[in-house]
Short mmCIF file of C-alpha atoms in Angstrom, two decimals:
data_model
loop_
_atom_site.label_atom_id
_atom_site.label_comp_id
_atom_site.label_asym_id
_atom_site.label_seq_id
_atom_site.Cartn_x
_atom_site.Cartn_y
_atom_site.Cartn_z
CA UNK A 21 0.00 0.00 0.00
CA UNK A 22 2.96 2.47 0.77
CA UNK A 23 4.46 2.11 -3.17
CA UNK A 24 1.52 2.32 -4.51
CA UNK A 25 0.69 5.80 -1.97
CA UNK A 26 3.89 7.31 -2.99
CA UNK A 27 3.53 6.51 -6.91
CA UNK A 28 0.09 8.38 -6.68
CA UNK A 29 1.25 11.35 -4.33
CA UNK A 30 4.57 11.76 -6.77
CA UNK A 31 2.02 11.75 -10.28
CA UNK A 32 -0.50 14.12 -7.90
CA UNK A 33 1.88 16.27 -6.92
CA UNK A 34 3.47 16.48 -10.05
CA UNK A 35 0.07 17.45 -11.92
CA UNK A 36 -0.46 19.95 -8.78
CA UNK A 37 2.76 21.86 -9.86
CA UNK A 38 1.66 21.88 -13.73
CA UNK A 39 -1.13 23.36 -12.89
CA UNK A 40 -0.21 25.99 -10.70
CA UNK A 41 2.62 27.12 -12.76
CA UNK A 42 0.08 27.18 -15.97
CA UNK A 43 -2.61 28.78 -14.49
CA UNK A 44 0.03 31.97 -12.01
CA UNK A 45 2.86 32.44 -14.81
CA UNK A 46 2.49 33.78 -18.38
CA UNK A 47 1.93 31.70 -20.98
CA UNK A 48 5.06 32.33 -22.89
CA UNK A 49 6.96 32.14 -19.57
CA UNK A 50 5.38 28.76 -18.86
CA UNK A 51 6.39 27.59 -22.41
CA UNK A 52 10.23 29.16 -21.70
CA UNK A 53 10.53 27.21 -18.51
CA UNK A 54 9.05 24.09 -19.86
CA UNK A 55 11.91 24.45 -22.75
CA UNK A 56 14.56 24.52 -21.13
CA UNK A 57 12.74 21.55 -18.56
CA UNK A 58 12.81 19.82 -21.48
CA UNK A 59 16.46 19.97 -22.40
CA UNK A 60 17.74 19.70 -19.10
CA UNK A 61 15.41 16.35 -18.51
CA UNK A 62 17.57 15.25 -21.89
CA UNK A 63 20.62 15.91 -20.20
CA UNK A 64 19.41 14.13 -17.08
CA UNK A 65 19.06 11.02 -19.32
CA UNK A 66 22.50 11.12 -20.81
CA UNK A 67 23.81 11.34 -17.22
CA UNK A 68 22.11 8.28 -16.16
CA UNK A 69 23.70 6.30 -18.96
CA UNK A 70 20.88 3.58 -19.64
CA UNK A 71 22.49 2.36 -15.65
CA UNK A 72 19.03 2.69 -13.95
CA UNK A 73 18.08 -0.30 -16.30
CA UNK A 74 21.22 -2.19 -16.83
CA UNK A 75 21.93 -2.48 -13.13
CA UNK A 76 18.93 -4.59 -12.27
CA UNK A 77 20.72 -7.18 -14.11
CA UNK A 78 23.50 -7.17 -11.71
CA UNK A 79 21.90 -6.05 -8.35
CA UNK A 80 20.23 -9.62 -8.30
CA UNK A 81 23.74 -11.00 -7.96
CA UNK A 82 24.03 -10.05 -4.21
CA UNK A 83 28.03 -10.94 -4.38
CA UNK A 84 28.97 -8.73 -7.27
CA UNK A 85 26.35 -5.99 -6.63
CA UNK A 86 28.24 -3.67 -4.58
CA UNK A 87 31.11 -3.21 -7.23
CA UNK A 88 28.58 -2.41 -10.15
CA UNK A 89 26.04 -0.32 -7.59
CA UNK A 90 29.30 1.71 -7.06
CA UNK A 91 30.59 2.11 -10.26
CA UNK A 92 27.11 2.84 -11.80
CA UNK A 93 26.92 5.95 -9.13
CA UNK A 94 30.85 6.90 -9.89
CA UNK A 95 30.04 7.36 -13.82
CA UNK A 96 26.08 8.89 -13.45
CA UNK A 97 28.08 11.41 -10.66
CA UNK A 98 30.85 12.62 -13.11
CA UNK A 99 28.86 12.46 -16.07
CA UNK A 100 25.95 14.67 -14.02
CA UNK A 101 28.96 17.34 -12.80
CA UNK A 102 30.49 17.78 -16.49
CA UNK A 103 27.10 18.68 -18.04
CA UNK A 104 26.05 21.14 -15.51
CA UNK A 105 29.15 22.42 -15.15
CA UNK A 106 29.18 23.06 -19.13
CA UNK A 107 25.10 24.40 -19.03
CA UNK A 108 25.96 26.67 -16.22
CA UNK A 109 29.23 28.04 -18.05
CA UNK A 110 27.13 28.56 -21.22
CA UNK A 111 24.24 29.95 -19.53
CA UNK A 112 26.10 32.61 -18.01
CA UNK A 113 27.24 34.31 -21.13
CA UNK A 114 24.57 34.09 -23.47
CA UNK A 115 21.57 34.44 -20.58
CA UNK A 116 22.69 35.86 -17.31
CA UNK A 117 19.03 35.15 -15.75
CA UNK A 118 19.22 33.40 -12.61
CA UNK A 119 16.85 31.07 -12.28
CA UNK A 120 18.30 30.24 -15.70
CA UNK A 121 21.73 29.73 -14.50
CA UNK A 122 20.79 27.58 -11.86
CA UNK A 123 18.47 25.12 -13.60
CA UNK A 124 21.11 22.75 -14.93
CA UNK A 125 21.36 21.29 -11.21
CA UNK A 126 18.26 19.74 -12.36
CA UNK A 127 20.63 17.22 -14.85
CA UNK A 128 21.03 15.47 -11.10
CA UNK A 129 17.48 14.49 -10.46
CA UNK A 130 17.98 11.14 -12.50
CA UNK A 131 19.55 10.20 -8.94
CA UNK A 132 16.72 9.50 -6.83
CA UNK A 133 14.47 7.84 -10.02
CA UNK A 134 17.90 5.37 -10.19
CA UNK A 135 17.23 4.43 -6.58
CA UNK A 136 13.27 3.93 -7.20
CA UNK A 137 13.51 2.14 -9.89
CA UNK A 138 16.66 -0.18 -8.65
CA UNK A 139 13.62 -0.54 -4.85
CA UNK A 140 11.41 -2.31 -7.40
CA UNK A 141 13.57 -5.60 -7.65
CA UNK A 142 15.33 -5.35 -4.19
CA UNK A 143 13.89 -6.18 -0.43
CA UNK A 144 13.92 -2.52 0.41
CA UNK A 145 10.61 -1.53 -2.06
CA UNK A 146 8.27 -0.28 1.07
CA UNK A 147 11.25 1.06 2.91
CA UNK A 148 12.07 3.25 0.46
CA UNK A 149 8.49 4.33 -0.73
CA UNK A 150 8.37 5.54 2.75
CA UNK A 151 11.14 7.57 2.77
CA UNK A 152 10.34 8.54 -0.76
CA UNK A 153 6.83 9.40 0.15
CA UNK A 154 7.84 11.44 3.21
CA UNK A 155 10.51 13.60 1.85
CA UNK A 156 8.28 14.46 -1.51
CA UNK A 157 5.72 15.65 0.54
CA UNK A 158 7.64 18.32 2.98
CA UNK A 159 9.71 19.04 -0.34
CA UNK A 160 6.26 19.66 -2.19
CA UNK A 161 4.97 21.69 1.08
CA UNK A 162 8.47 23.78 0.87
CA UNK A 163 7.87 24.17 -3.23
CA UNK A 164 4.65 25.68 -2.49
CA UNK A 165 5.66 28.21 0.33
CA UNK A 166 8.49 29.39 -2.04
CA UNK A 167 6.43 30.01 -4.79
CA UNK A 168 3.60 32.09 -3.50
CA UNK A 169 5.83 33.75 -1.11
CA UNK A 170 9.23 34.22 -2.98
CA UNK A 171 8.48 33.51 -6.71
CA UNK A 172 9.17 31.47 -8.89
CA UNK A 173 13.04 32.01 -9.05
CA UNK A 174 13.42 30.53 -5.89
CA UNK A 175 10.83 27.28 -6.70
CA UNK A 176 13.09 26.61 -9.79
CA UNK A 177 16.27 26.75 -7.13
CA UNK A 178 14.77 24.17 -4.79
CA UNK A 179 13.17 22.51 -7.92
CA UNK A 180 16.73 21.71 -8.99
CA UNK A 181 18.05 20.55 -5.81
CA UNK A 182 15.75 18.66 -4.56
CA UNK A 183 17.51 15.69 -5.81
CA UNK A 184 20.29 16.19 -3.15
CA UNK A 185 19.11 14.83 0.22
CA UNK A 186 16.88 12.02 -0.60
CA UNK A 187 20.50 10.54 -2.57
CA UNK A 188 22.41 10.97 0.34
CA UNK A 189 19.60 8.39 2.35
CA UNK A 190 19.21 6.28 -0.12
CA UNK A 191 23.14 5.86 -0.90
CA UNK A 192 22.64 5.07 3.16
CA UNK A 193 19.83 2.33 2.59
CA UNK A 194 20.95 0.35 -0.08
CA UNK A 195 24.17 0.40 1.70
CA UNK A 196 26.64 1.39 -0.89
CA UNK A 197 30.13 0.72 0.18
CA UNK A 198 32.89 3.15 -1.66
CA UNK A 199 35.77 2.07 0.76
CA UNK A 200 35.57 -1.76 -0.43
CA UNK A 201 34.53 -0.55 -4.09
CA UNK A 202 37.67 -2.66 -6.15
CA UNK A 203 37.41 -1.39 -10.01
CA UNK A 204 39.35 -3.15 -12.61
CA UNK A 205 38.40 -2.68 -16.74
CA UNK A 206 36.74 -5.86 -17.10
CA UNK A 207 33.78 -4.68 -14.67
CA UNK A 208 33.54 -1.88 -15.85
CA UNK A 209 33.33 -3.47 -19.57
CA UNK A 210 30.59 -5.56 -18.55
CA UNK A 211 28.64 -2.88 -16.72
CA UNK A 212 28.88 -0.84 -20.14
CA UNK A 213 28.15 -3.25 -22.54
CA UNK A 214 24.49 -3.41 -21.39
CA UNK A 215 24.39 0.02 -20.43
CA UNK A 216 25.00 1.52 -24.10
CA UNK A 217 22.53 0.43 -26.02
CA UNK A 218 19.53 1.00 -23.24
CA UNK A 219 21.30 4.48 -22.28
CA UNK A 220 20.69 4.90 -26.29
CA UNK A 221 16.74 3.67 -26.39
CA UNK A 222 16.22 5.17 -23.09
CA UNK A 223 17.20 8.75 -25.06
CA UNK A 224 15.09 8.12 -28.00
CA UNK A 225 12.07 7.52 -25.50
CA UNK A 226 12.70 10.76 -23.72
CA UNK A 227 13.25 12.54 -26.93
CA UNK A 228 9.24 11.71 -28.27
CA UNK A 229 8.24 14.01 -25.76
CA UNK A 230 11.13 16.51 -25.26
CA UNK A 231 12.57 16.87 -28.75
CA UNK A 232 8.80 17.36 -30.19
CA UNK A 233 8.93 20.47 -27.54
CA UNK A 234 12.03 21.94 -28.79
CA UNK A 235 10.77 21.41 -32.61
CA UNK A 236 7.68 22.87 -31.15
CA UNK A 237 9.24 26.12 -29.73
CA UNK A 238 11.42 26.56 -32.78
CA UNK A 239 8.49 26.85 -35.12
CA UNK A 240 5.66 27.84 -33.26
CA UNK A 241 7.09 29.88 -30.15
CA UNK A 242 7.01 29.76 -26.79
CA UNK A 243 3.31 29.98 -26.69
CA UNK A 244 2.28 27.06 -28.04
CA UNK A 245 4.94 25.16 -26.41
CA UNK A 246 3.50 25.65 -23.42
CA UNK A 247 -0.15 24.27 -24.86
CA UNK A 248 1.66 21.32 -25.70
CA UNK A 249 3.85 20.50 -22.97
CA UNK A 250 0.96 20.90 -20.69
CA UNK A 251 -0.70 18.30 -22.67
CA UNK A 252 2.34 15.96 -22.59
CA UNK A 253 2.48 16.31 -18.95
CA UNK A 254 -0.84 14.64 -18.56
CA UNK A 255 0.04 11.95 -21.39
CA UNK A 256 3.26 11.07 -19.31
CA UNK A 257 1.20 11.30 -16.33
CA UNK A 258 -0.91 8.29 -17.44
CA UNK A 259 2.47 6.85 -19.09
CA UNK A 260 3.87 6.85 -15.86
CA UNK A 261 0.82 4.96 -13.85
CA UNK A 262 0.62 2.47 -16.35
CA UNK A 263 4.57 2.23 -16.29
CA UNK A 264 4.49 1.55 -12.55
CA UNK A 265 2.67 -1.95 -13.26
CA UNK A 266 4.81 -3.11 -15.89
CA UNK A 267 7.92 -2.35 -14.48
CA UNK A 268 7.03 -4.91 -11.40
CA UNK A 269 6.85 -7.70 -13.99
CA UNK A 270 10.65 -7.91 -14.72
CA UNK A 271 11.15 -10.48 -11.97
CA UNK A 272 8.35 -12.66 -13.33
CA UNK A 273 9.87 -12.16 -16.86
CA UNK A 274 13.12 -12.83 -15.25
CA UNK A 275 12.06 -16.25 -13.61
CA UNK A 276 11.04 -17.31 -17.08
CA UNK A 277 13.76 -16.57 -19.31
CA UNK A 278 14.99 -20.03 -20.12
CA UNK A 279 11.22 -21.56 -20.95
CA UNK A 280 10.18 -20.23 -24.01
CA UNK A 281 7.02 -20.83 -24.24
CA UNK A 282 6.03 -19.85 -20.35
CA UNK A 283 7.59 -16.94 -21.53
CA UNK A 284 5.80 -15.87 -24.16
CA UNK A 285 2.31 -17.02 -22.82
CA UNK A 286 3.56 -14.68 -20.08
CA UNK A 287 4.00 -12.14 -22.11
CA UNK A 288 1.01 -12.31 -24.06
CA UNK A 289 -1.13 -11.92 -20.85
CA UNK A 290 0.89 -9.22 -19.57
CA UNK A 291 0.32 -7.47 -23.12
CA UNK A 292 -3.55 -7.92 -22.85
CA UNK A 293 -3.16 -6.45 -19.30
CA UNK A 294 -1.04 -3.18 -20.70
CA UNK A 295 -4.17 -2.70 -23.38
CA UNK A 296 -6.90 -3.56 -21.35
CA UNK A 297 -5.23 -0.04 -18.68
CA UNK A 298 -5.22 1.44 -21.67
CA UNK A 299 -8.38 1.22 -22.71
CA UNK A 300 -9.20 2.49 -19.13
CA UNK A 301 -7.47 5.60 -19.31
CA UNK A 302 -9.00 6.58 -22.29
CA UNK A 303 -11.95 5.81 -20.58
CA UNK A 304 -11.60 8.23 -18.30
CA UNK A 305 -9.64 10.97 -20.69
CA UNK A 306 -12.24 11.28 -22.84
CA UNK A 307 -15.33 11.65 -20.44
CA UNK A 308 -14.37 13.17 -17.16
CA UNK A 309 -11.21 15.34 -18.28
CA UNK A 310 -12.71 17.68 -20.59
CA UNK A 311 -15.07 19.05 -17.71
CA UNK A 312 -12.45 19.26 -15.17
CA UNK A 313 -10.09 20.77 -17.64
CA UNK A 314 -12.43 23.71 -18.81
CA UNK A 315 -13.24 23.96 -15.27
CA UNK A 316 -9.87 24.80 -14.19
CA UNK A 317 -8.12 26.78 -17.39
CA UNK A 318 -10.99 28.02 -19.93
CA UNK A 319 -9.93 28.75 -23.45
CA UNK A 320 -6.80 29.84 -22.29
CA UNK A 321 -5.72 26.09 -22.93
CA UNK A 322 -8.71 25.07 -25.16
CA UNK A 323 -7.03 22.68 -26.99
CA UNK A 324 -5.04 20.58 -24.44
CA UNK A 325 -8.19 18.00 -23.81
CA UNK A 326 -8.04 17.15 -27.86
CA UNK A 327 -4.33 16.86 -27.76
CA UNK A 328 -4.36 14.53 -24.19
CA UNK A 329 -6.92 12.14 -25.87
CA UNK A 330 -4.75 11.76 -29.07
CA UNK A 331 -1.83 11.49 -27.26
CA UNK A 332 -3.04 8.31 -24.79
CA UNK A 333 -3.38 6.34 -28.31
CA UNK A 334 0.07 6.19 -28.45
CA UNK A 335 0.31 4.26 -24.71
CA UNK A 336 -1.68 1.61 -26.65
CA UNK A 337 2.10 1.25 -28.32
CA UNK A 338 4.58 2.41 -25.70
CA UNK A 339 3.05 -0.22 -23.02
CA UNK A 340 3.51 -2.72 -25.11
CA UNK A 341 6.86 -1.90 -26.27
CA UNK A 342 8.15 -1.75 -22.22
CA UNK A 343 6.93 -4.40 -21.66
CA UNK A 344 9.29 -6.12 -24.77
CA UNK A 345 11.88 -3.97 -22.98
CA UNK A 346 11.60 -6.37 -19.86
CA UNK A 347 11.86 -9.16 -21.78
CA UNK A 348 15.05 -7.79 -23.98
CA UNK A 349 16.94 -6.63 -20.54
CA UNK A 350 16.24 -10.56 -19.13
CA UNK A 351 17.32 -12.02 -22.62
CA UNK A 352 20.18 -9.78 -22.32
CA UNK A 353 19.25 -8.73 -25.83
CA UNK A 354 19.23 -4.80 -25.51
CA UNK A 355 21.19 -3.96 -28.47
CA UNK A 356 17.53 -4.82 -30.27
CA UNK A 357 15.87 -1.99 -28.29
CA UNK A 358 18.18 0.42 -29.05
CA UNK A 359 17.97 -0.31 -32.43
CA UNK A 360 14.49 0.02 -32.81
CA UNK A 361 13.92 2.87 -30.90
CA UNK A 362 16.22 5.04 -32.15
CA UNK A 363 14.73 4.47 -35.57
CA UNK A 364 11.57 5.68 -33.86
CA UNK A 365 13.16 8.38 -32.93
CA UNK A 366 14.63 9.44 -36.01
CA UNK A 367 11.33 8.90 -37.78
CA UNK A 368 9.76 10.79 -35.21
CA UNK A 369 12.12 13.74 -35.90
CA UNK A 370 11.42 13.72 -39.48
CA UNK A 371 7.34 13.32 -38.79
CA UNK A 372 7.81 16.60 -36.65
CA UNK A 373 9.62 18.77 -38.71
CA UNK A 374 7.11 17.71 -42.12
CA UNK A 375 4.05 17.66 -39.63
CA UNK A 376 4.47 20.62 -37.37
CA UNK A 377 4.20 23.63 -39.85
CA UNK A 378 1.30 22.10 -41.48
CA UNK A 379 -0.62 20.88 -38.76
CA UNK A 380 0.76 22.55 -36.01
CA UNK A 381 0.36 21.26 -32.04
CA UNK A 382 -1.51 18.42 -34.07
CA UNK A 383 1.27 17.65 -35.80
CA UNK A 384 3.41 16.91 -32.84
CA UNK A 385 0.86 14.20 -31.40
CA UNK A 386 0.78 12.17 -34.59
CA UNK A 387 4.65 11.99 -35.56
CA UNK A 388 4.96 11.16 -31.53
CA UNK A 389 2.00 8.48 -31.91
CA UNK A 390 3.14 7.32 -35.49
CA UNK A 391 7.09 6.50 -34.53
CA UNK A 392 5.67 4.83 -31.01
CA UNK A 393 4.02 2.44 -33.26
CA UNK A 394 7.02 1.61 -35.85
CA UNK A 395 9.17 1.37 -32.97
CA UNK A 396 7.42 -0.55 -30.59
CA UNK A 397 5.75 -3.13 -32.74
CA UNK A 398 6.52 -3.00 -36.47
CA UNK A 399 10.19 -3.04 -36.16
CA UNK A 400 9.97 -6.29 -34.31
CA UNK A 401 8.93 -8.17 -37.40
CA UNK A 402 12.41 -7.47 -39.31
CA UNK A 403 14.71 -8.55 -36.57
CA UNK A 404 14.95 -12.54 -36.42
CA UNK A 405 15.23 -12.34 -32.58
CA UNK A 406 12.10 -10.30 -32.05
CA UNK A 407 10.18 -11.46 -35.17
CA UNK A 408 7.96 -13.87 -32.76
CA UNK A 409 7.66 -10.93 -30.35
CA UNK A 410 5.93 -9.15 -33.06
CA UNK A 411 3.49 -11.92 -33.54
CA UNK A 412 2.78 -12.09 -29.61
CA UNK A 413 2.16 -8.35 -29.60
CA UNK A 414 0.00 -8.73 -32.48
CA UNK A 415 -2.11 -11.76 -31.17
CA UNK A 416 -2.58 -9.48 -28.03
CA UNK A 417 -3.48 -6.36 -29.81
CA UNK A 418 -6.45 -8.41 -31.25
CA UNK A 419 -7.33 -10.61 -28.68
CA UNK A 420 -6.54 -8.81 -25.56
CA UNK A 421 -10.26 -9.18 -24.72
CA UNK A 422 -9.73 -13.19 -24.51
CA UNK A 423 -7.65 -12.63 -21.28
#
């Protein structure tokens, strides 16, 4: 009950903040800071280095763990310091502002998600869901006081270091041991050689959202930046509860990695599952949001709703394709998610920039929900490793109500 209290409160309290900032700062100033949010949550992926996925691999290993637990902090710590040190540096001459010149501390944040998402496979899940849930509460509480009574220069600061403390206690509780850390190439070889290609997928998958805001900004303005981003927030919003379940099934995917064909019955329920939430958020998108939505912004935003219920298509497609992820990272077959992803990716690039100045916002939702698609399903079929995959994702996609 605790996970599943902090998952909510985090998604809450995240969708609390959208809408405050939305509805208190200018529109074009809402659109600036969800910019840069944007490329500084880029940043914060190529810090983390695909390790918050490649490390469950290893953690499971209890007498190797500490040596890779270490070495995956060592290399997301330097990589984290050279990138804000470079943002800040460049910052500073071309935009002296200083909220501005302070956001790249943000590029740390992938810290405490590492330690969340390494809880899901260890002992210490409801342990740290409590701390989690505790300290993202009086953080939210502090958020709020800043904002309304100091601005919103000083909620960016804390904003972008509230990643600090909550590392330091979980570096504590998961009891990660520098002084007997012993680093020679060969582990750091094999920590890498998973790492790579799922540090590569995991930046195509940030880059649907964050790269179709940049595109976004750079041909329709800040203005309608912030339309869409606010939209995306609620997409990853539901993203990110239906992501919650089908992260827990790597251990059951795990288990099942040398029987085939338990497998892939496996996965074929767990694909009806993904459609079935799907199908429930959409559900609830398209009949209770609209009313709540007007309620709360007016025209202002009129044409978030439409752009939310377009955008939750595309978790028909993105469910599915984690869920292969889980599958690849047990097979040890990663290299085939980065490939197909960052063909996504590209496509979704190229969908954006023919899309966008024709159909605008619109535009932006159906490159996003078209590449999802290629790259979570079609690709499948012209790999011969994931060409049954493709098949199981299809039966599902058909037959999910058969469950």
């Amino acid at each position: 009950m605790t996970v599943i209290i902090e998952r909510i409160f985090r998604l809450a309290s995240g969708l609390i903040f959208t809408i405050i900032l939305s509805k208190t700062l200018p529109v074009s100033i809402y659109g600036e800071y969800t910019y840069y949010l944007s490329i500084f949550s880029i940043l914060s992926c190529v810090a983390s280095f695909g390790l918050d996925d490649s490390i469950k691999r290893f953690y499971l290993s209890p007498e190797i763990s500490n040596n890779y637990l270490t070495l995956a902090i060592i290399i997301k710590t330097t990589l984290s310091a050279i990138l804000t040190i470079f943002c800040v540096f460049y910052i500073s001459i071309v935009d002296n502002r200083s909220w501005l010149i302070f956001f790249p501390f943000f590029i740390f944040s992938g810290f405490s998600s590492f330690f969340l998402n390494l809880s899901l496979i260890s002992n210490k899940l409801r342990e740290v869901s409590l701390i989690s849930l505790v300290y993202n509460i009086l953080i939210s509480l502090l958020k709020l006081f800043s904002l309304f009574n100091f601005g919103f220069e000083v909620f960016v600061y804390i904003q972008s270091l509230e990643w600090f403390l909550i590392s330091i206690i979980f570096l504590k509780k998961f009891d990660v041991d520098f002084y007997n850390f012993n680093f020679s190439k060969n582990l750091l070889i094999s920590l890498l050689k998973p790492s790579v290609p799922l540090f590569l997928s995991s930046l195509a998958i940030i880059g649907y959202y964050k790269i179709d805001q940049i595109l976004i900004t750079h041909f329709l303005g800040f203005e309608s930046n912030a339309v869409y981003s606010l939209s995306s927030q609620f997409v990853i919003s539901a993203g990110i509860i239906h992501g919650i379940l089908i992260n827990k099934s790597f251990k059951n995917i795990y288990s099942l990695k040398d029987d085939k064909l338990k497998l892939s019955a496996l996965m074929r329920k767990y694909y009806s599952y993904s459609i079935i939430g799907v199908f429930f958020i959409l559900l609830v998108v398209a009949t209770v949001f609209p009313i709540l939505f007007n309620y709360i912004w007016g025209e202002q935003y009129h044409l978030v709703p439409n752009l939310v219920l377009f955008g939750i298509v595309g978790l028909f497609f993105s469910g599915v394709g984690l869920l292969h992820t889980q599958k690849l990272i047990a097979l040890e077959l990663e290299n085939y998610r980065m490939y197909r992803v960052f063909a996504g990716l590209i496509c979704n690039i190229i969908l954006n920039i023919i899309f966008i100045p024709i159909l605008g916002i619109y535009g932006a939702i159906l490159a996003t929900v078209l590449s999802q698609l290629l790259s979570s399903v079609i690709l499948n079929l012209f790999f011969k490793r994931t060409k049954d995959d493709f098949y199981e994702q299809i039966y599902s996609i058909f037959n999910f109500w058969r469950l």
